[in-house]
Every structure is written in structure tokens, then in C-alpha cells.
Amino acid sequence: MCGIVGYIGTKKASPILVNGLKRLEYRGYDSAGISTMEKDEISLMKDMGRVKNLEELPGINDLEGTIGIAHTRWATHGKPSKENSHPHMDNSKTFSVVHNGIIENYESLREKLKSEGYTFYSDTDTENIPNLIHYYYQKLENEKGIERFLKAVRNACLDLKGSFAIEVICKDFPDNMIVVRKDSPLVIGKADGENYLSSDIPAILSFTRTFYLLDDLDFAVLSRDNVKFYDSDLNPIEKEVKSIEWDAVGADKNGYEDYMLKEIYEQATSTRETVGTRFQGAKTSFDELDFTKEYLSSLTRIYIVACGTAMHAGLAGKIAIEKLSKIPTEVDIASEFRYRDPLVDEKTLCIFLTQSGETADTIAALKLSKAKGAKTLAISNVIGSSITREADLSIYTHAGPEIAVASTKAYTSQVVLMNVLAIHMAEVLENNDQTYLDSLKKDILELPEKVEETLKISESLKDFARKVYQEKDVFYLGRGVDYAIATEGCLKLKEISYIHSESYAGGELKHGTIALIEKGITVIGVLTDKDLIKKSVSNLQEVITRGAKTLIITNQDFDTSAFDVVLTIPETNTFISPVLAVIPLQLFAYYVAKEKGLDVDKPRNLAKSVTVE
Ligand code: F6R
């Protein structure tokens, strides 16, 4: 879980690299470092802590090199320390490498290299890479020119098991850089007489809008005004240039105090973007999908597989997909699914939900499903992300870049897109009343306006947050879709405020959890499904009797006099009520975390993309 940046051009590399790293800090921030090509040697500067520490290192402004690589780390192998931070160099200081990913066979590689006389100075898996490259480079001494460098990198990569995005510079080739990726993200931004590298597009969007996307084990040899691509056998290959239309400002804070707050407030726009033009014809359009009536009728099951917040969006999406398509639909946690030998075959459609498109467990679950013969559909927010290149089919949430570690607008866009997909399936299957489907479409199209309204209404929760922020435990309750919403609200609170919280399906309460309810404890109830309101109210009565104080999020009209705080949000179809009802819960978590003085954008121990298992 790290971020990497690179630059090759005519400008001083170090400020470009440091700025790029700052934009990638959401991927990791326990240490940072850069290497630049200086006259006849490679410089190396690194330190523990945030990129700011690196920026303040004496001498960093004196670096003149116009080629460089950089890294912001989130420790996996080896504790956060200066020695373990990247870049790493080989013993002879010929190569410098930054790496994002995990080398699974690092122990055996280390033993092999030690037996060849190499010494290791860090505990990382990465330090193998420059030494392995050096090992092959020595063996290839009869090769001439850049071929020798390229072959050494390629031979080293073929020995690596695991995931990697790697940038390499070599003292003997001061005008080149070689990069490669496998199961970890890396993009190349092409500009005039210069090339940029990054783990994601927003970090370098202010420099260029044209990008090359690498597939697994594509090797790229960069010079200032050229990029040459090779496959894993080192045959030259062509790569298409992709243009990105995102606004660079879209990736900035836009005047908000934090990215998370900005992203919460962007949800009217992002959900509108998600729907796009899909409802413009009489039937919902998904040109990217090839779902025929025959194919959908042949399905025995749909799996929605994801992690964290995306999995919670899956819980909400399942309800719409199963009800509207009438195909049994299950939601599974990717890290469980991949190891339980799931019953998946060609009659299964597997949907993989992931904001980043880089989550290791979700990608692995997709590969497994594909191998078992299922059709795979990726739903991601990141165009060209790893998962979309593995899946049979891909559709995008188009929520725009999500920078804050805690996911907000990606969640609401995922819920919206799964509802649009559910309608599409129902229309293809022709097994639903079209008037009902059209009314759901109308409700979806009205969401952005209602999101705006909900945002305003939810601001009143600041007061409640002030009452709760010092508490140790908070409970969330809901039934049906409201349980799915409660589960996401609960995760938001725990991840950014560090308050222990649990979410329960209302009916489960009396099977154990109620033992924890005592005087003064906070219980948050979500009550948007009118068919289940009475049941949920009686669960809440049970906690009130035991002294709990309650906050209710509802869009229904019923007797709420028993509750301490009631937030009434706009009504909508139950399938899409998570889009509105989650907003007060996101803001409540945000206000609590701010009240505690915490860094909401970068909560402790968390990184934006979990690209390792
Ligand atoms: C929580 C959060 C995480 C992610 C999870 C999956 O706010 O952001 O739980 O949802 O790590 O990430 P993606 O969607 O990128 O696969």
C-alpha cells in the first residue's frame, strides 16, 4: 500500500516528485523518499514520516537531476524506518528502485542473493529487486546498450512472485528509466519532451491529460521524448494513448477543509454523473454489457463480491438486483469468497464492486471466478484500473476521483449504479411491470436534488456529534435495506473517529447484543423501509427502556416522540434510500472526528487502496 511517482524530462525532478508524492499520501504515509540521476551518480534521499519531512531534508533543493523516482510508503514488510523506506539501491549503487506491492517469495530470493554475496540493509521485500536486477545485469555483460538494462529488469521480474509496480533507474543509462507492473497500479503520463509516472492519474493530472496504461508484465523504457513498450518476452508492442477528461480542480479540495467533506458534498453531482445518459431512451442503456434475455435467464445465481464500504454498497445493491431481476443474489466479502471454493460456474454472474479497482482480494476473487467459468463484471470508479482489465465486462461509477481514505461518494454512486443495472436486467428479462421500473428511474433521476436537501438537513447533526464525541461505544440498528445503511454508517464512524461501533439487524439485538445496552449509550436507528418501521421501532423501544439515547434517521411519518433526536430526510424508493440515508451518517462521523481533532482524510492504520492481501 504505497504510492510511486516518476519523472523524466528537462525540468528539475525533485520538486515534481515531492508534489506528486503529496497527492499520493492517501496510499501510505509512514515514510517517503526520492532518487534522482545526478551527474555520474544516483542520489538517494529518504526519511520516516510524511512527505513534508522529506521535503525539509537538507540538500533536497540542491538536487539538479531531471530524471527521478519517488515513493511514499505504507509498511508491509519491515517496520516504518529510514532503512526500510524506498528507494532501495543494489550493493554496487548502480540501480535505484521504488516498488509498490508485495514480493511473496522475498525470503527465498534473499537467501539466494545472500549466497551470491549480496548484503541486505533493510527488512523489506523490495531490497531484493535492485540486487536481483544487478545480479542479472552482471550475467548479461556481453549485451550492448539499453537491451542489457531491459533484459536484467525483465529477468528479475520473472523471478518475482506477488504484485509489483516498479520504477528503475540505472547509473549506466542516465537518460532512461524502466518501469513495469503486475497486479499493482502504474500509469505513464505523456507530455511534450517529458514523461510522468504515478500510481494514479490525479497525482499527475496537472501536468498532462494523456496517459498510457500498462497491462501486467508490460515493460516500458522511457526517455525524455519517447516511451517504448515491450511484452514479457521483450517483443516490442504498441500502446494506445488515452485522454482523461477529468478536471484537475476536480482532484483538489475545492475550498473544503478536508477531501472527505468535499466528497460528501459532491454527492449530488457524483450520483448525477453515475446515471449519465443511461435513462435517455425508453429502455436503460448499457452498451458496454452484452446481457441478452437468454443469458440472464440462464443464470442460477449472482454474486456481488467486494471489501469494506464497497461490500456495504453490495448489500444495498443485492436487494434491488435480486428483487428486480428475480435471480438469487448473494453478497460476499472478497477475502472470504476467494478462499472458500465458492459454487461458481458459467451459470453464475460475478459482480466485483471496487472504487479503486486495485483491491487485491477483489481482484483475486475475480480471477478465481473467471477460472471457474463465470462471467465477470467489474464496477469501478477508476478508468483503466487493474480490475477492469481483468474482467469480462466493466462499467464505471464516474463519481470522480475519491481522495479521502474513507469512502463516501463512491458508495452512493455504487448504490445508484447497481440500481440502474438492476433496472436494465429487469428490462432485458421483461419480467417486471415497466411502469414500476419507470417510476424507480424517475426516483433515481430526482436523487441529486434530494441529496442537496439531505446535506442541508444533516448539518444539524453537529450538535449531536458534540454530545457523543467522547463516548466509547455507539450502536447502529436497522432492518432490511436499513441494516445495510446502518452497517456503512457504523464503519464511517469507527474508521475516522476511532469510536468503537457496531451495527445490528434489529431482530438480532435480543440474541446477545442487548446485554451491552446500558444507561446513556448512544443507539442510532435507520428507519426508511416503511414495511419494517414498526418492527424497528419496537427494537428501539427495547434499548430506550434500558436507558439508551437515540438518534433516528427516517423518511417516514410516524410517532417519533420516544426518540431524543429525529432527522427526517426526503422520501424515496426503498431500493435507493441508502443514497440519502447514508449522508447524515457520513456527516455525523465527520463531525465527531473533527470534534476529536482527528485527521479525517488520513485515518490511522488505513490506506486508500488495499493493494496487498
Ligand atoms: C472505507 C473504505 C474501505 C474500502 C475498501 C474497498 O471507507 O474506503 O472499506 O471500501 O478498502 O476498496 P475499493 O472499493 O477500492 O475496492
XYZ file of C-alpha atoms and ligand atoms in Angstrom:
629
model
C 0.000 0.000 0.000
C 2.321 2.649 -1.295
C 2.417 5.373 -3.891
C 5.049 5.858 -6.566
C 5.882 8.775 -8.825
C 8.474 9.258 -11.542
C 9.677 11.988 -13.854
C 11.910 12.102 -16.902
C 12.238 15.401 -18.737
C 14.158 18.658 -18.765
C 12.923 20.234 -15.517
C 14.367 19.664 -12.057
C 12.800 16.372 -10.995
C 12.783 16.715 -7.204
C 10.002 19.330 -6.761
C 7.812 17.478 -9.270
C 8.359 14.220 -7.429
C 7.684 15.696 -3.993
C 4.448 17.308 -5.208
C 3.362 14.058 -6.809
C 4.043 12.194 -3.562
C 1.926 14.654 -1.607
C -1.014 13.783 -3.825
C -0.400 10.099 -3.258
C -0.107 10.263 0.518
C -3.563 8.725 0.783
C -1.911 5.478 -0.343
C 0.564 5.477 2.516
C 2.407 7.939 4.651
C 4.840 6.309 7.055
C 7.958 7.237 5.091
C 8.964 8.767 1.786
C 11.991 9.026 -0.463
C 13.372 10.015 -3.853
C 16.274 9.136 -6.122
C 17.416 11.401 -8.910
C 20.036 10.985 -11.571
C 22.802 13.433 -10.607
C 25.764 13.854 -12.989
C 27.519 10.490 -12.663
C 25.723 9.013 -9.682
C 22.287 8.302 -8.348
C 21.216 10.395 -5.355
C 19.134 8.864 -2.585
C 17.145 10.819 0.000
C 14.583 9.311 2.317
C 13.095 9.694 5.753
C 10.446 8.428 8.105
C 7.115 10.185 8.348
C 5.164 12.223 5.897
C 6.340 13.690 2.595
C 6.735 17.010 4.419
C 9.724 15.541 6.287
C 11.323 14.534 3.006
C 10.698 17.976 1.583
C 12.583 19.509 4.504
C 15.678 17.294 4.242
C 18.843 19.380 3.876
C 20.154 19.256 0.317
C 16.928 18.205 -1.349
C 16.636 21.566 -3.092
C 20.174 21.218 -4.433
C 19.297 18.159 -6.491
C 19.675 19.087 -10.144
C 18.690 15.799 -11.787
C 15.969 15.819 -14.404
C 15.175 12.130 -14.021
C 13.927 10.647 -10.785
C 11.764 8.157 -8.956
C 9.893 8.598 -5.679
C 7.866 6.646 -3.165
C 5.526 7.156 -0.231
C 5.359 4.034 1.900
C 2.815 2.177 3.951
C 4.756 -0.555 5.720
C 4.042 -4.179 4.911
C 7.405 -5.962 5.177
C 9.572 -4.283 7.734
C 8.587 -1.614 10.247
C 8.427 2.056 9.245
C 12.052 3.272 9.370
C 14.543 5.179 7.273
C 16.313 1.935 6.249
C 13.062 0.350 5.140
C 11.865 3.345 3.148
C 12.235 3.481 -0.599
C 14.031 3.926 -2.967
C 16.278 0.914 -2.463
C 19.623 0.524 -4.208
C 21.676 -2.535 -5.055
C 25.005 -3.102 -3.282
C 27.019 -1.523 -6.117
C 24.725 1.560 -6.197
C 24.142 1.032 -9.908
C 20.350 0.737 -9.651
C 17.702 2.520 -7.659
C 14.193 1.104 -7.383
C 10.813 2.101 -5.992
C 8.183 -0.589 -5.618
C 4.518 -0.780 -4.745
C 3.172 -4.249 -3.964
C 4.359 -7.349 -2.170
C 7.008 -9.850 -3.188
C 5.715 -13.098 -1.759
C 8.908 -15.141 -2.337
C 11.163 -12.468 -0.834
C 12.681 -14.815 1.745
C 13.911 -17.379 -0.775
C 15.165 -14.619 -3.090
C 17.051 -13.029 -0.234
C 18.696 -16.339 0.654
C 19.671 -16.898 -2.955
C 21.134 -13.402 -3.290
C 22.964 -13.687 0.041
C 24.562 -16.885 -1.187
C 25.729 -14.885 -4.221
C 27.432 -12.409 -1.887
C 24.797 -9.670 -1.650
C 24.270 -7.856 1.646
C 20.886 -6.558 2.825
C 20.441 -3.379 4.813
C 16.663 -3.354 5.275
C 13.896 -5.769 6.272
C 11.941 -5.137 3.105
C 10.883 -7.439 0.325
C 11.777 -4.639 -2.098
C 15.523 -4.632 -1.457
C 15.700 -7.907 -3.373
C 14.688 -6.174 -6.572
C 17.673 -3.849 -7.240
C 20.056 -6.611 -6.202
C 18.331 -9.151 -8.406
C 18.481 -6.708 -11.316
C 22.182 -6.217 -10.604
C 22.694 -9.979 -10.457
C 21.245 -10.413 -13.961
C 22.951 -7.265 -15.235
C 26.321 -8.800 -14.363
C 25.403 -12.002 -16.154
C 24.401 -10.024 -19.257
C 27.706 -8.201 -19.591
C 28.013 -9.193 -23.238
C 24.775 -7.430 -24.122
C 25.084 -3.936 -25.535
C 23.151 -0.754 -24.793
C 19.755 -0.438 -23.171
C 18.985 -4.094 -24.026
C 21.210 -5.131 -21.151
C 19.336 -2.950 -18.665
C 15.949 -4.056 -20.018
C 16.795 -7.745 -20.007
C 18.145 -7.528 -16.458
C 14.917 -5.899 -15.228
C 12.799 -8.400 -17.099
C 14.754 -11.441 -15.832
C 14.485 -10.128 -12.286
C 10.721 -9.592 -12.649
C 10.201 -13.122 -13.882
C 11.711 -14.341 -10.583
C 9.267 -12.266 -8.513
C 6.112 -13.827 -7.137
C 3.462 -11.403 -5.970
C 2.442 -7.937 -7.020
C 4.579 -5.053 -8.124
C 4.683 -1.696 -9.812
C 8.355 -0.860 -10.211
C 10.371 2.106 -11.447
C 14.093 1.559 -12.018
C 16.912 3.939 -12.859
C 20.449 2.847 -13.681
C 23.673 4.813 -13.309
C 24.909 3.479 -16.673
C 21.836 4.847 -18.504
C 21.417 8.389 -17.228
C 18.805 9.243 -19.881
C 16.422 6.353 -19.313
C 14.089 4.753 -16.840
C 12.413 1.341 -16.969
C 9.027 0.584 -15.459
C 6.830 -2.495 -15.183
C 3.731 -3.526 -13.294
C 1.926 -6.686 -12.263
C -1.262 -6.505 -10.167
C -0.281 -3.073 -8.796
C -1.205 0.232 -10.402
C 1.098 2.400 -12.522
C 0.266 4.934 -15.238
C 2.536 6.854 -17.605
C 1.582 10.447 -18.370
C 2.896 11.630 -21.738
C 3.782 15.289 -22.263
C 5.950 17.283 -24.641
C 9.582 16.212 -24.170
C 8.830 14.708 -20.779
C 7.036 11.752 -19.183
C 5.450 11.386 -15.779
C 4.718 8.247 -13.793
C 2.317 7.678 -10.966
C 0.256 5.125 -9.087
C -2.825 7.069 -10.099
C -3.914 9.617 -12.638
C -4.980 12.546 -10.370
C -1.470 12.895 -8.917
C -0.103 13.991 -12.301
C -3.228 15.361 -13.930
C -1.992 18.930 -13.640
C 0.960 18.053 -15.921
C -0.749 16.056 -18.631
C -4.078 14.658 -19.770
C -2.725 11.902 -21.985
C -1.821 8.575 -20.474
C -0.551 5.129 -21.295
C -1.980 2.289 -19.199
C 0.238 -0.732 -18.680
C -1.033 -4.297 -18.628
C 0.529 -6.949 -16.416
C 4.181 -7.533 -17.286
C 4.338 -4.839 -19.962
C 7.787 -3.248 -19.783
C 8.264 0.406 -20.702
C 11.590 2.036 -21.494
C 11.285 5.763 -21.062
C 13.434 8.520 -22.451
C 12.598 12.216 -22.344
C 10.613 12.289 -25.550
C 9.714 8.674 -26.075
C 8.260 5.574 -24.441
C 8.912 2.122 -25.921
C 6.795 -0.815 -24.796
C 7.659 -4.497 -24.671
C 5.737 -7.603 -23.681
C 7.106 -10.110 -21.164
C 9.147 -11.793 -23.936
C 10.522 -8.353 -24.774
C 8.800 -8.171 -28.149
C 8.050 -4.526 -28.971
C 4.331 -3.672 -28.592
C 2.207 -0.614 -29.316
C 0.140 1.128 -26.655
C -2.833 3.356 -27.191
C -2.759 6.836 -25.665
C -5.831 7.579 -23.517
C -7.147 11.069 -22.912
C -8.550 11.882 -19.500
C -11.300 14.440 -19.268
C -11.297 14.957 -15.503
C -10.768 18.470 -14.408
C -7.552 18.880 -12.383
C -9.591 21.048 -9.982
C -11.873 18.050 -9.512
C -8.998 16.334 -7.776
C -8.407 19.216 -5.367
C -10.127 20.236 -2.143
C -12.055 22.991 -3.812
C -12.206 25.165 -0.749
C -13.395 22.478 1.665
C -11.488 21.852 4.858
C -10.937 18.197 4.009
C -11.265 15.942 0.993
C -13.822 13.864 2.861
C -16.094 16.846 3.406
C -15.696 17.919 -0.197
C -16.532 14.429 -1.377
C -19.601 14.212 0.878
C -20.830 17.480 -0.630
C -20.096 16.302 -4.156
C -22.688 13.551 -3.964
C -25.400 15.414 -5.852
C -23.018 15.811 -8.782
C -21.440 12.391 -8.500
C -24.734 10.495 -8.406
C -25.923 12.524 -11.403
C -22.731 11.596 -13.269
C -23.284 7.950 -12.386
C -26.676 7.876 -14.061
C -25.371 9.914 -17.007
C -27.442 9.270 -20.101
C -28.469 5.740 -19.233
C -32.141 6.601 -18.880
C -32.456 8.692 -22.014
C -34.075 6.042 -24.205
C -37.230 4.059 -23.474
C -35.028 1.311 -22.039
C -31.954 1.676 -19.823
C -28.830 1.644 -21.970
C -25.686 -0.294 -21.127
C -23.810 -0.521 -24.423
C -20.816 -1.981 -22.564
C -22.842 -5.018 -21.488
C -23.966 -7.902 -23.629
C -26.815 -9.144 -21.439
C -29.430 -10.928 -23.518
C -32.694 -12.346 -22.231
C -31.348 -15.818 -22.952
C -28.151 -15.205 -20.994
C -29.832 -13.635 -17.964
C -32.481 -16.381 -17.917
C -29.719 -18.991 -17.842
C -28.232 -17.587 -14.625
C -28.778 -19.539 -11.428
C -27.065 -17.023 -9.184
C -25.423 -13.635 -8.992
C -22.584 -12.919 -6.582
C -21.624 -9.416 -5.582
C -18.081 -9.536 -4.226
C -16.277 -6.614 -2.600
C -14.498 -5.316 0.508
C -15.374 -2.711 3.130
C -17.604 0.118 2.048
C -17.953 -1.346 -1.446
C -19.244 -4.546 0.163
C -21.774 -2.464 2.092
C -22.904 -0.919 -1.180
C -23.198 -4.509 -2.406
C -25.579 -5.295 0.491
C -27.825 -2.471 -0.678
C -27.432 -3.390 -4.370
C -28.301 -7.026 -3.734
C -31.788 -6.071 -2.588
C -32.559 -4.232 -5.848
C -30.841 -6.743 -8.135
C -32.485 -9.775 -6.553
C -35.958 -8.213 -6.367
C -35.926 -6.755 -9.870
C -34.081 -9.490 -11.776
C -35.564 -12.279 -9.647
C -32.195 -14.043 -9.815
C -30.915 -15.259 -6.411
C -28.186 -12.806 -5.429
C -25.585 -13.129 -2.706
C -23.053 -10.684 -1.331
C -19.673 -11.914 -0.257
C -16.562 -10.429 1.296
C -13.812 -10.834 -1.303
C -11.246 -12.183 1.163
C -13.720 -14.880 2.278
C -15.049 -15.687 -1.172
C -11.605 -16.339 -2.647
C -10.717 -18.985 -0.072
C -13.988 -20.863 0.295
C -14.124 -22.587 -3.076
C -17.420 -20.872 -3.962
C -20.019 -22.629 -6.113
C -19.405 -20.615 -9.239
C -19.775 -21.771 -12.837
C -20.866 -20.483 -16.237
C -24.378 -20.039 -14.887
C -23.113 -17.521 -12.319
C -22.634 -13.824 -12.900
C -20.000 -12.411 -10.561
C -20.047 -8.673 -9.955
C -16.955 -7.089 -8.382
C -17.504 -3.729 -6.787
C -14.452 -1.603 -6.128
C -13.872 2.118 -6.070
C -10.157 1.883 -6.799
C -10.234 -1.221 -8.969
C -6.979 -2.163 -7.249
C -8.115 -4.045 -4.135
C -6.020 -7.222 -4.051
C -8.692 -9.529 -2.583
C -11.349 -8.339 -5.012
C -9.026 -8.832 -7.981
C -8.082 -12.308 -6.741
C -11.770 -13.201 -6.296
C -12.405 -12.078 -9.853
C -9.561 -14.196 -11.232
C -10.912 -17.208 -9.339
C -14.455 -16.716 -10.675
C -13.148 -16.351 -14.202
C -11.154 -19.547 -13.867
C -14.319 -21.326 -12.728
C -16.131 -20.206 -15.884
C -18.318 -17.403 -14.528
C -18.860 -14.186 -16.423
C -17.220 -11.358 -14.511
C -18.408 -7.772 -14.328
C -16.269 -5.099 -12.676
C -17.875 -1.961 -11.281
C -15.128 0.524 -10.586
C -14.582 4.250 -10.290
C -11.168 4.261 -11.913
C -10.935 4.020 -15.662
C -8.267 1.566 -16.732
C -7.809 0.212 -13.175
C -6.386 -3.297 -12.819
C -9.723 -4.994 -12.198
C -11.324 -3.535 -15.295
C -8.563 -5.021 -17.379
C -9.128 -8.481 -15.894
C -12.930 -8.539 -16.052
C -15.020 -9.746 -18.983
C -17.149 -6.627 -18.670
C -16.668 -3.286 -16.912
C -18.878 -0.374 -16.046
C -17.856 2.777 -14.224
C -19.420 4.734 -11.397
C -17.981 8.029 -12.759
C -18.008 9.542 -9.254
C -14.757 11.429 -9.974
C -11.524 10.995 -8.007
C -12.057 9.982 -4.388
C -9.063 11.074 -2.324
C -10.194 10.796 1.319
C -9.430 7.365 2.715
C -12.996 6.941 3.977
C -15.205 6.262 1.014
C -18.330 8.394 0.670
C -19.292 9.439 -2.845
C -18.050 6.158 -4.303
C -20.522 4.330 -2.029
C -23.537 6.350 -3.130
C -22.527 6.038 -6.788
C -22.128 2.277 -6.396
C -25.633 2.019 -4.927
C -27.046 4.136 -7.750
C -25.257 2.173 -10.467
C -26.383 -1.170 -9.083
C -29.975 0.062 -9.121
C -29.600 1.231 -12.716
C -28.123 -2.161 -13.541
C -30.980 -3.942 -11.764
C -33.484 -1.985 -13.851
C -31.553 -2.859 -17.009
C -31.657 -6.554 -16.117
C -35.375 -6.414 -15.400
C -35.976 -4.682 -18.733
C -33.955 -7.279 -20.630
C -35.750 -10.097 -18.814
C -39.140 -8.409 -19.301
C -40.270 -9.894 -16.002
C -41.332 -6.691 -14.236
C -44.002 -4.085 -14.580
C -42.428 -1.382 -16.781
C -44.498 1.317 -15.073
C -42.887 0.396 -11.776
C -39.425 0.414 -13.363
C -40.132 3.817 -14.895
C -41.164 5.193 -11.515
C -37.924 3.909 -9.995
C -35.988 5.599 -12.811
C -37.797 8.843 -12.022
C -36.856 8.472 -8.344
C -33.214 7.889 -9.307
C -33.216 10.974 -11.519
C -34.600 13.026 -8.612
C -31.816 11.878 -6.270
C -29.330 14.746 -6.859
C -31.867 17.334 -5.770
C -32.791 15.270 -2.712
C -29.096 14.768 -1.918
C -28.712 18.571 -1.737
C -31.694 18.773 0.584
C -30.387 15.930 2.762
C -26.977 17.585 3.050
C -28.582 20.761 4.399
C -30.826 18.884 6.838
C -27.913 16.777 8.096
C -25.812 19.772 9.143
C -27.943 19.955 12.296
C -26.165 16.778 13.484
C -23.155 18.868 14.519
C -24.872 19.415 17.865
C -25.495 15.715 18.401
C -21.864 14.987 17.467
C -20.732 17.385 20.205
C -22.711 15.316 22.724
C -21.345 11.982 21.568
C -17.712 12.550 20.603
C -16.255 11.426 23.919
C -18.173 8.178 24.071
C -16.603 4.750 23.825
C -19.322 2.775 22.013
C -22.102 3.574 19.575
C -24.647 1.112 18.178
C -26.430 1.232 14.822
C -29.690 -0.591 14.118
C -31.772 -1.227 11.029
C -33.724 -3.908 9.201
C -33.638 -4.822 5.517
C -32.018 -2.072 3.452
C -31.759 -0.011 6.640
C -29.434 -2.624 8.075
C -27.189 -2.201 5.030
C -27.190 1.578 5.588
C -26.551 1.196 9.329
C -23.567 -1.031 8.579
C -21.965 1.585 6.337
C -22.719 4.428 8.788
C -21.137 2.376 11.546
C -17.942 1.779 9.535
C -17.658 5.504 8.786
C -17.770 6.350 12.497
C -15.229 3.764 13.593
C -12.716 4.408 10.831
C -12.435 8.163 11.196
C -13.375 8.817 14.837
C -11.860 5.635 16.374
C -15.013 5.158 18.439
C -15.977 1.533 18.738
C -19.265 0.977 16.943
C -21.372 -1.999 15.936
C -24.280 -2.353 13.580
C -27.034 -4.876 14.089
C -30.035 -6.126 12.201
C -32.814 -5.043 14.573
C -34.084 -8.584 15.150
C -30.634 -9.787 16.200
C -30.442 -7.407 19.118
C -32.101 -9.693 21.623
C -29.799 -12.561 20.679
C -26.899 -11.142 22.606
C -26.091 -7.512 21.906
C -28.781 -6.079 24.118
C -26.612 -7.149 27.063
C -24.317 -4.226 26.154
C -27.034 -1.590 26.266
C -26.878 0.477 29.433
C -27.869 3.941 30.567
C -26.596 6.738 28.355
C -25.322 4.617 25.477
C -25.984 6.013 22.002
C -28.060 3.995 19.550
C -28.629 5.231 16.005
C -31.636 3.802 14.191
C -32.158 3.908 10.429
C -35.839 3.640 9.509
C -36.597 4.171 5.843
C -38.297 0.912 4.847
C -41.934 1.580 5.649
C -42.789 -2.130 5.756
C -40.303 -2.636 8.585
C -40.738 0.581 10.583
C -42.953 -0.928 13.282
C -40.510 -3.749 13.884
C -37.553 -1.375 14.088
C -39.417 0.973 16.412
C -40.049 -1.887 18.803
C -36.330 -2.790 18.761
C -35.522 0.809 19.566
C -38.070 0.799 22.389
C -36.109 -2.096 23.887
C -32.923 -0.017 24.029
C -34.723 3.106 25.249
C -36.152 1.066 28.147
C -32.575 0.227 29.089
C -31.540 3.871 29.121
C -30.097 4.379 25.615
C -30.211 7.779 23.954
C -31.369 7.560 20.376
C -30.869 9.301 17.044
C -33.280 8.304 14.294
C -32.768 8.805 10.564
C -36.091 8.353 8.791
C -38.101 9.418 5.779
C -41.433 8.205 7.159
C -44.159 9.872 9.140
C -44.832 8.062 12.424
C -44.820 8.747 16.144
C -41.212 9.635 16.959
C -41.826 11.167 20.383
C -39.831 8.443 22.153
C -36.538 9.383 20.438
C -34.018 12.013 21.514
C -33.082 13.309 18.060
C -35.033 12.710 14.863
C -33.653 13.627 11.467
C -36.241 13.470 8.709
C -34.802 13.203 5.222
C -36.613 13.243 1.852
C -38.592 10.151 0.938
C -37.614 7.987 -1.992
C -37.918 4.397 -3.241
C -36.595 1.982 -0.602
C -34.071 0.478 -3.060
C -32.244 3.788 -3.310
C -32.857 5.133 0.194
C -29.225 4.278 1.150
C -28.097 7.124 -1.131
C -29.911 9.648 1.055
C -29.897 7.967 4.450
C -26.140 7.415 4.470
C -25.463 11.154 4.146
C -26.405 12.107 7.738
C -24.349 9.147 8.934
C -21.317 10.240 6.890
C -21.626 13.786 8.203
C -22.207 12.614 11.772
C -18.991 10.545 11.626
C -17.173 13.531 10.111
C -18.395 15.952 12.810
C -17.456 13.528 15.597
C -13.952 13.060 14.165
C -13.477 16.823 13.760
C -14.708 17.393 17.310
C -11.959 14.994 18.414
C -9.424 16.948 16.350
C -8.574 14.000 14.100
C -7.196 13.915 10.573
C -10.322 12.704 8.782
C -8.680 12.325 5.390
C -5.943 10.040 6.627
C -7.203 7.920 9.493
C -4.590 5.932 11.361
C -3.667 2.450 10.101
C -5.716 2.857 6.931
C -4.749 3.418 3.332
C -6.966 4.276 0.400
C -6.159 1.299 -1.785
C -5.555 -2.068 -0.195
C -3.401 -3.499 -2.953
C -1.977 -6.264 -0.789
C -3.735 -9.151 0.871
C -13.938 2.532 3.935
C -13.233 2.206 2.715
C -12.798 0.809 2.512
C -12.915 0.431 1.033
C -12.331 -0.955 0.787
C -12.500 -1.391 -0.658
O -14.354 3.862 3.946
O -12.990 3.051 1.900
O -13.517 -0.075 3.306
O -14.252 0.472 0.659
O -10.985 -0.955 1.113
O -11.885 -0.503 -1.532
P -12.245 -0.486 -3.066
O -13.649 -0.027 -3.214
O -11.264 0.447 -3.686
O -12.097 -1.895 -3.552
